[in-house]
């Protein structure tokens, strides 16, 4: 059997950085609290729990003692929540992805410079909520790239930032309407290439193989997206661990492709590859 | 015969302003010098000459005496030439169109703020040359909206301004490639609506009539453009004055449309309309 593994499978820069930061603190035998699961991968979260990293909810923050170690996960938190952590004098381990941080900063800057702020992204995504909070909630979230921008005031300065995982081409198309209608426009392309490259490579591999395995959390949006993209091309399966793979199914194929989401650790990908090698 | 006259025919705001400024000074019996013809309309230039407004060339500036009245025409001059006029202590009547002035200022601002400056426009157009000079000649002129922006440095800040008479839709398309490739982009849509509205209305009228008359200087780019647009729809003629119209040709048509370029004075349009009314 031939196995094709995407070179973009697994941890993105921001997730790897967050995991490393948490591992470093945990290795000092410190008790850590992450607000929500650090990444959308149950296996990793379980391993971290054994190292003393507990998942808490926002409401639990009030119960933390001064000086407790609290981790901000890679997609960031709102400005108000950050202030609350500071006020409670917690020890903040800020693992916000630097790309997300840039988007937050740009939204804040644009708001301070009297721009009408627009954020291209999903309203319900924590990253977008965090970016919005940095515009003091004055920003407008745009989910659809076909937004016609008819409601913008012609002589107002407009500033646009984007969720880091969006499609560049669509972002550019969205901006087109703003360019036509706005006299002054400031565009921060805060898109991170990793998502795009991972998806593009998944598509490329799917066209070369008979079967595709996508490894990653079922609760991971970007992993699910990889599955949806590839299953439109060839038969595909989305698994969290190697245990979900059926040997009899795998045997039917000559060429199998493997990729994984941004929150999938290497060991889970390796386990899948090892199994395939034995068939 | 039915006559349809475009409500956008004739002087744009910038040209009207320039003519008024010159007329005001000329009415004081002052001798005036314009660097190049004030507008691209021979009939107007002739009338102005009678009022003491002489057309000179750049090289003639050296021969002017201190305090002489020199007029900057609506599409502006280069920063260096402006400096020269100042140094020679000439009395400058600055009739640069305020829209062009905005484009100049924005190019200068972007250059001062360390942006890579791009100017969307025709290399040979005096307006574009003037805008370029305000970027201290560091700007890059882009003539074609399909420019792929492959040569831009990913982490450089890019700023774009545009010649005031360009098409908005194409300008937006050009910017698309920059949005995809640049992390920070500042777009000044310095396009003046007048050209677009005049062209759009000319098209609309051409579709309703049997014949189209375009009035304006043969040396006027925007008038010639109106002619090219309409002649693709119906038979059309480009005339500078009513004298060029042939009664026998006009008689063949039931509905005639009239429009005129941004540099065409009202009296030339009126003469055409009066003639049509008599047929």
XYZ file of C-alpha atoms in Angstrom:
558
model
C 0.000 0.000 0.000
C 1.134 3.493 -0.821
C 0.663 6.138 1.883
C 0.650 9.851 1.149
C 0.911 12.132 4.201
C 0.311 15.855 3.887
C 3.289 17.950 4.893
C 0.798 20.396 6.390
C -0.897 17.809 8.636
C -1.162 18.647 12.318
C -0.306 21.485 14.658
C -0.204 24.977 13.289
C 2.283 27.459 14.677
C -0.212 28.966 17.153
C -1.357 25.630 18.567
C 2.183 24.298 18.883
C 3.185 27.465 20.707
C 0.225 27.144 23.111
C 0.978 23.497 23.855
C 4.639 24.282 24.465
C 3.789 27.131 26.833
C 1.447 24.913 28.821
C 3.876 21.976 28.890
C 6.637 24.239 30.117
C 4.588 25.519 33.034
C 3.178 22.070 33.789
C 6.676 20.593 33.891
C 7.354 22.851 36.879
C 4.635 20.924 38.691
C 2.419 23.999 38.588
C -1.362 23.665 38.616
C -2.838 25.268 35.490
C -6.331 26.285 34.463
C -7.369 26.782 30.840
C -10.573 28.710 30.091
C -12.256 26.131 27.873
C -10.258 23.201 26.419
C -6.790 24.383 25.311
C -7.326 22.904 21.847
C -10.154 21.026 20.198
C -8.595 17.619 20.630
C -9.926 15.379 23.440
C -6.816 13.147 23.472
C -4.461 16.070 24.036
C -6.752 17.611 26.645
C -6.808 14.259 28.510
C -2.993 14.041 28.494
C -2.768 17.596 29.792
C -5.224 16.840 32.579
C -2.849 14.170 33.841
C -0.149 16.846 33.993
C -2.330 19.052 36.189
C -3.957 21.200 33.512
C -7.667 21.609 34.311
C -10.333 22.927 32.000
C -12.540 25.537 33.652
C -15.381 27.731 32.414
C -15.575 31.535 32.483
C -17.844 31.496 35.525
C -15.246 29.480 37.472
C -12.732 32.329 37.328
C -14.369 33.926 40.346
C -13.374 30.893 42.411
C -9.674 31.073 41.527
C -7.236 32.327 44.124
C -4.973 35.303 43.519
C -1.828 34.177 41.716
C -3.403 31.052 40.198
C -2.063 30.105 36.740
C -4.659 30.719 34.087
C -4.047 29.930 30.420
C -5.540 31.920 27.528
C -5.930 29.530 24.626
C -4.765 30.237 21.102
C -7.922 31.858 19.747
C -7.836 34.472 22.474
C -10.331 35.979 24.904
C -12.248 39.246 25.042
C -10.642 42.437 26.275
C -13.063 42.563 29.219
C -12.251 39.021 30.304
C -8.552 39.809 30.061
C -9.126 42.819 32.317
C -10.966 40.612 34.787
C -8.030 38.179 34.966
C -5.702 41.121 35.558
C -7.947 42.612 38.247
C -8.102 39.299 40.027
C -4.284 39.305 39.955
C -4.112 35.883 38.372
C -0.922 34.690 36.762
C -1.804 34.870 33.075
C -0.164 32.497 30.589
C -1.196 34.171 27.371
C -1.133 31.579 24.574
C -3.208 33.712 22.216
C -1.976 32.970 18.694
C 0.204 35.910 17.546
C -1.868 36.138 14.362
C -5.053 36.528 16.394
C -3.303 39.071 18.589
C -2.456 41.101 15.503
C -6.111 41.097 14.441
C -7.139 42.212 17.949
C -4.565 45.013 17.970
C -5.533 46.229 14.508
C -9.223 46.338 15.453
C -8.339 48.350 18.545
C -6.082 50.695 16.571
C -8.696 51.316 13.890
C -11.327 52.060 16.514
C -8.968 54.495 18.272
C -8.244 56.216 14.952
C -11.957 56.798 14.351
C -12.364 54.253 11.613
C -15.617 52.386 11.195
C -14.395 48.877 12.009
C -15.499 45.798 10.081
C -14.554 42.232 10.996
C -14.858 39.470 8.421
C -15.620 36.241 10.294
C -18.114 33.985 12.034
C -20.127 35.795 14.707
C -20.117 32.815 17.055
C -16.391 32.019 16.824
C -14.453 32.860 20.009
C -11.661 34.415 17.957
C -14.099 36.808 16.280
C -15.738 37.625 19.601
C -12.304 38.476 20.986
C -11.453 40.700 17.998
C -14.821 42.462 18.296
C -14.190 43.215 21.962
C -10.993 45.063 21.023
C -13.072 47.469 18.928
C -14.997 48.134 22.151
C -17.869 46.253 20.488
C -18.237 49.085 17.963
C -17.114 46.873 15.081
C -19.501 45.215 12.693
C -19.087 41.515 11.974
C -19.564 40.459 8.364
C -20.057 36.758 7.785
C -20.790 36.739 4.077
C -18.206 37.911 1.537
C -20.971 39.049 -0.842
C -21.923 41.814 1.639
C -22.690 44.824 -0.547
C -21.484 47.576 1.807
C -24.429 49.787 0.846
C -24.821 50.976 4.406
C -21.362 52.518 4.707
C -21.138 56.269 4.857
C -19.277 57.564 1.839
C -17.046 59.980 3.668
C -16.288 57.793 6.663
C -12.966 56.046 6.984
C -13.417 52.276 6.982
C -11.062 49.700 8.412
C -11.290 45.953 7.890
C -9.694 43.034 9.702
C -10.419 39.355 9.304
C -10.641 36.142 11.263
C -7.302 34.390 10.747
C -8.744 31.229 9.190
C -10.796 32.821 6.413
C -10.289 32.409 2.677
C -8.094 35.147 1.205
C -9.787 35.290 -2.166
C -13.199 35.800 -0.583
C -11.812 38.399 1.789
C -10.497 40.311 -1.215
C -13.866 40.032 -2.939
C -15.597 41.410 0.141
C -13.220 44.373 0.214
C -14.035 45.210 -3.409
C -17.408 46.646 -2.457
C -15.795 48.737 0.232
C -13.203 50.129 -2.176
C -15.923 51.323 -4.506
C -17.936 52.975 -1.776
C -15.393 54.264 0.711
C -13.039 57.221 0.273
C -10.497 55.855 2.716
C -10.028 52.242 3.464
C -7.529 50.438 5.614
C -7.285 46.732 5.145
C -5.440 44.398 7.452
C -5.158 40.992 5.893
C -4.801 39.094 9.161
C -5.359 35.730 7.509
C -2.923 32.975 8.501
C -1.726 30.933 5.562
C -1.658 27.633 7.472
C -5.371 26.841 7.107
C -5.339 27.639 3.427
C -2.206 25.588 2.740
C -3.531 22.618 4.724
C -6.808 22.644 2.809
C -5.139 23.085 -0.550
C -2.758 20.211 0.108
C -5.608 17.967 1.350
C -7.408 18.573 -1.955
C -4.245 17.833 -3.933
C -3.620 14.554 -2.081
C -7.291 13.494 -2.311
C -7.005 13.654 -6.098
C -4.037 11.268 -6.072
C -5.328 8.526 -3.709
C -8.275 6.105 -3.383
C -9.107 6.818 0.233
C -8.497 9.655 2.654
C -8.050 9.612 6.424
C -8.535 12.857 8.338
C -7.193 12.715 11.885
C -8.433 15.111 14.558
C -11.005 16.107 17.166
C -14.632 15.703 16.167
C -15.138 19.081 17.871
C -12.457 20.717 15.727
C -13.986 22.978 13.072
C -10.911 23.035 10.857
C -10.518 19.218 10.966
C -14.181 18.760 10.030
C -13.656 21.209 7.177
C -10.777 19.039 5.846
C -13.073 16.021 5.971
C -15.844 17.854 4.097
C -13.438 19.044 1.419
C -11.901 15.621 0.763
C -15.069 13.512 0.969
C -16.375 15.489 -1.988
C -13.467 14.142 -4.016
C -13.054 10.519 -2.826
C -14.233 8.192 0.004
C -12.924 9.615 3.275
C -13.131 9.088 7.019
C -12.700 11.449 9.975
C -11.173 9.733 13.017
C -9.940 10.960 16.359
C -7.654 7.986 16.920
C -6.334 4.945 15.078
C -8.860 2.736 16.925
C -11.651 3.972 14.692
C -10.001 2.572 11.573
C -11.325 -0.743 10.205
C -8.612 -2.952 8.720
C -11.031 -4.649 6.323
C -12.006 -1.317 4.837
C -8.400 -0.165 4.521
C -7.398 -3.334 2.703
C -9.665 -2.433 -0.204
C -7.471 0.513 -1.160
C -4.074 0.760 -2.842
C -3.283 4.373 -2.134
C -4.334 6.117 1.068
C -3.898 9.786 1.938
C -3.522 11.148 5.473
C -3.927 14.632 6.795
C -4.881 16.219 10.123
C -6.294 19.427 11.580
C -4.373 22.250 13.246
C -5.136 20.827 16.685
C -4.067 17.239 15.991
C -0.856 16.148 17.756
C 1.849 14.229 15.925
C 1.446 11.050 17.982
C -2.130 10.565 16.755
C -1.059 10.998 13.139
C 1.909 8.659 13.645
C -0.293 5.939 15.098
C -2.442 6.032 11.982
C 0.579 5.887 9.676
C 2.072 2.966 11.615
C -1.158 1.009 11.269
C -1.301 1.656 7.521
C 2.291 0.475 7.111
C 1.354 -2.908 8.577
C -1.438 -3.533 6.089
C -37.269 66.082 -33.653
C -36.745 64.952 -30.087
C -33.565 66.094 -28.372
C -32.150 64.386 -25.283
C -29.407 66.318 -23.464
C -27.368 64.644 -20.745
C -27.666 66.339 -17.389
C -23.981 65.567 -16.893
C -22.859 67.299 -20.115
C -20.133 69.910 -19.776
C -17.900 71.368 -17.099
C -17.068 69.260 -14.109
C -16.602 70.895 -10.732
C -12.818 71.179 -11.070
C -12.877 72.740 -14.532
C -15.639 75.190 -13.600
C -13.648 76.226 -10.533
C -10.489 76.748 -12.629
C -12.337 78.844 -15.225
C -13.939 80.969 -12.501
C -10.590 81.587 -10.810
C -9.016 82.671 -14.091
C -11.979 84.834 -15.074
C -11.913 86.546 -11.714
C -8.247 87.477 -12.031
C -8.620 88.397 -15.700
C -11.521 90.711 -14.879
C -9.077 92.791 -12.839
C -7.231 93.429 -16.092
C -4.344 91.343 -14.859
C -2.078 89.537 -17.281
C -2.176 85.788 -16.644
C -0.032 82.879 -17.779
C -1.249 79.277 -17.772
C 1.292 76.469 -17.984
C -0.197 74.601 -20.938
C -3.779 75.313 -22.085
C -6.060 75.824 -19.061
C -8.480 73.202 -20.375
C -8.557 70.990 -23.452
C -10.979 73.159 -25.370
C -9.597 75.407 -28.119
C -12.657 77.691 -28.168
C -12.401 78.463 -24.459
C -8.644 78.963 -24.669
C -9.182 81.444 -27.532
C -11.732 83.412 -25.513
C -9.367 83.506 -22.555
C -6.540 84.746 -24.734
C -8.643 87.781 -25.619
C -8.950 88.469 -21.898
C -5.182 88.457 -21.463
C -4.633 84.839 -20.519
C -1.579 83.506 -22.355
C -0.587 79.870 -22.693
C 3.094 79.298 -21.923
C 5.281 76.202 -21.704
C 7.330 75.019 -18.730
C 10.551 76.343 -20.253
C 9.024 79.834 -20.515
C 8.743 80.112 -16.733
C 12.378 81.259 -16.559
C 11.436 84.335 -18.566
C 8.632 85.452 -16.231
C 9.223 88.398 -13.926
C 8.893 88.146 -10.175
C 5.256 88.634 -9.158
C 3.836 87.544 -12.531
C 0.471 85.721 -12.332
C 0.868 82.082 -13.176
C -2.069 79.673 -13.246
C -1.820 75.981 -12.318
C -4.468 74.174 -14.333
C -6.943 71.709 -12.877
C -4.897 68.540 -13.323
C -2.067 69.959 -11.276
C 1.695 70.221 -11.660
C 4.631 68.374 -10.132
C 5.914 69.194 -6.675
C 9.264 70.314 -8.129
C 7.622 72.680 -10.604
C 5.513 74.122 -7.799
C 8.687 74.723 -5.819
C 10.230 76.462 -8.820
C 7.259 78.838 -9.111
C 7.575 79.606 -5.401
C 11.325 80.177 -5.634
C 10.831 82.566 -8.518
C 8.345 84.436 -6.311
C 5.607 84.259 -8.921
C 2.004 84.931 -7.939
C 0.500 81.445 -8.085
C -3.178 81.004 -8.923
C -3.599 77.364 -7.978
C -6.557 75.936 -9.879
C -5.561 72.314 -9.220
C -8.774 70.316 -8.911
C -9.389 69.586 -5.202
C -9.823 65.892 -6.046
C -6.393 65.821 -7.698
C -4.971 67.699 -4.724
C -6.323 64.982 -2.423
C -4.604 62.303 -4.495
C -1.332 64.286 -4.371
C -1.579 64.715 -0.599
C -2.392 61.060 -0.012
C 0.571 59.935 -2.129
C 2.824 62.263 -0.126
C 1.383 61.064 3.183
C 1.791 57.389 2.292
C 5.389 57.972 1.232
C 6.115 59.816 4.494
C 4.563 56.959 6.471
C 6.875 54.434 4.795
C 4.253 52.794 2.639
C 5.166 51.404 -0.747
C 3.126 53.771 -2.917
C 1.168 52.607 -5.959
C -0.659 54.933 -8.343
C -3.351 53.537 -10.606
C -3.378 55.668 -13.773
C -1.889 56.530 -17.155
C 1.869 57.129 -17.005
C 1.757 59.950 -19.523
C -1.139 61.875 -17.991
C -0.089 65.157 -16.327
C -2.314 64.419 -13.331
C -0.551 61.097 -12.728
C 2.846 62.718 -13.194
C 1.895 65.294 -10.567
C 0.700 62.620 -8.117
C 3.905 60.641 -8.675
C 6.033 63.683 -7.881
C 4.341 63.953 -4.461
C 5.624 60.471 -3.630
C 9.089 61.901 -4.363
C 9.031 59.700 -7.474
C 9.181 56.599 -5.271
C 5.680 55.512 -6.265
C 4.980 52.907 -8.902
C 2.453 53.669 -11.614
C 0.113 50.846 -12.569
C -1.755 51.278 -15.824
C -3.483 47.922 -16.070
C -6.032 46.800 -13.480
C -5.098 43.152 -14.059
C -1.656 43.811 -12.503
C -0.934 40.720 -10.419
C 1.027 42.382 -7.603
C 3.444 39.439 -7.500
C 6.376 41.761 -6.938
C 5.121 43.240 -3.686
C 6.930 42.305 -0.524
C 4.583 40.392 1.750
C 5.435 42.228 4.912
C 5.626 45.720 3.443
C 2.812 48.186 3.969
C 1.244 49.130 0.654
C -0.716 52.273 -0.120
C -2.733 52.891 -3.267
C -4.131 56.067 -4.777
C -5.719 56.523 -8.153
C -6.028 58.993 -10.995
C -9.343 60.787 -10.434
C -10.902 59.773 -13.740
C -10.433 56.016 -13.505
C -13.153 53.375 -13.359
C -14.081 52.427 -9.783
C -14.914 48.827 -10.508
C -11.540 48.233 -12.153
C -9.734 50.040 -9.376
C -11.391 47.669 -6.905
C -10.374 44.676 -9.015
C -6.781 45.878 -9.072
C -6.782 46.207 -5.287
C -7.982 42.600 -4.910
C -4.545 41.244 -5.752
C -2.947 43.587 -3.254
C -5.345 42.487 -0.494
C -4.367 38.872 -1.024
C -0.651 39.573 -0.995
C -0.180 42.458 1.414
C -0.481 42.355 5.193
C -1.355 46.023 5.454
C -3.009 47.978 2.767
C -4.237 51.539 2.678
C -6.511 52.438 -0.163
C -7.497 55.947 -1.085
C -10.287 55.885 -3.602
C -9.548 59.290 -5.096
C -11.828 58.732 -8.059
C -14.164 61.606 -8.918
C -17.678 60.454 -9.690
C -18.231 63.030 -12.438
C -16.446 61.100 -15.202
C -18.212 57.882 -14.339
C -21.649 59.514 -14.172
C -21.093 61.347 -17.465
C -20.068 58.131 -19.221
C -22.909 56.132 -17.712
C -25.472 58.734 -18.734
C -24.030 58.957 -22.253
C -24.497 55.202 -22.605
C -28.062 55.411 -21.284
C -28.992 58.201 -23.716
C -27.289 56.474 -26.661
C -29.593 53.516 -26.141
C -32.669 55.742 -26.417
C -31.792 57.815 -29.521
C -30.898 57.307 -33.206
C -27.879 59.611 -33.302
C -25.481 61.029 -30.780
C -23.590 64.319 -30.791
C -20.557 64.659 -28.519
C -19.400 68.252 -28.067
C -15.863 69.073 -26.962
C -12.219 69.575 -27.783
C -10.645 67.063 -30.121
C -7.662 67.178 -27.746
C -9.833 66.303 -24.752
C -9.301 62.711 -23.632
C -12.551 62.441 -21.697
C -14.610 63.873 -24.602
C -13.021 61.408 -27.022
C -13.821 58.629 -24.567
C -17.515 59.649 -24.606
C -17.445 59.481 -28.388
C -15.855 56.025 -28.372
C -18.396 54.716 -25.881
C -21.457 55.991 -27.756
C -20.319 55.178 -31.300
C -20.245 51.545 -30.253
C -23.972 51.768 -29.581
C -25.334 54.029 -32.368
C -24.052 56.389 -35.096
C -22.280 59.301 -33.378
C -20.216 62.385 -34.161
C -17.611 64.285 -32.162
C -17.645 68.042 -32.862
C -15.891 70.993 -31.324
C -18.496 73.501 -32.510
C -21.921 73.583 -34.129
C -20.292 74.452 -37.463
C -19.186 70.874 -37.932
C -22.764 69.584 -37.968
C -24.340 68.805 -41.355
C -28.051 69.626 -41.520
C -28.719 66.951 -44.148
C -27.326 64.270 -41.902
C -29.272 65.481 -38.853
C -32.558 65.473 -40.775
C -32.326 61.719 -41.174
C -32.865 61.161 -37.442
C -35.929 61.462 -35.212
C -34.244 61.378 -31.827
C -30.828 62.911 -31.205
C -28.807 62.738 -28.002
C -26.299 65.379 -26.882
C -23.539 65.230 -24.334
C -20.202 66.952 -23.762
C -16.863 66.464 -22.032
C -15.747 67.930 -18.726
C -13.945 70.762 -20.516
C -16.796 71.805 -22.817
C -18.376 75.175 -21.963
C -22.130 75.652 -21.881
C -22.222 78.061 -24.837
C -20.876 75.404 -27.206
C -23.481 72.879 -26.036
C -26.243 75.502 -26.283
C -25.315 76.383 -29.860
C -25.683 72.719 -30.829
C -29.058 72.441 -29.092
C -30.328 75.643 -30.758
C -29.412 74.295 -34.175
C -31.193 71.002 -33.507
C -34.331 72.852 -32.413
C -34.516 74.567 -35.793
C -34.497 71.328 -37.772
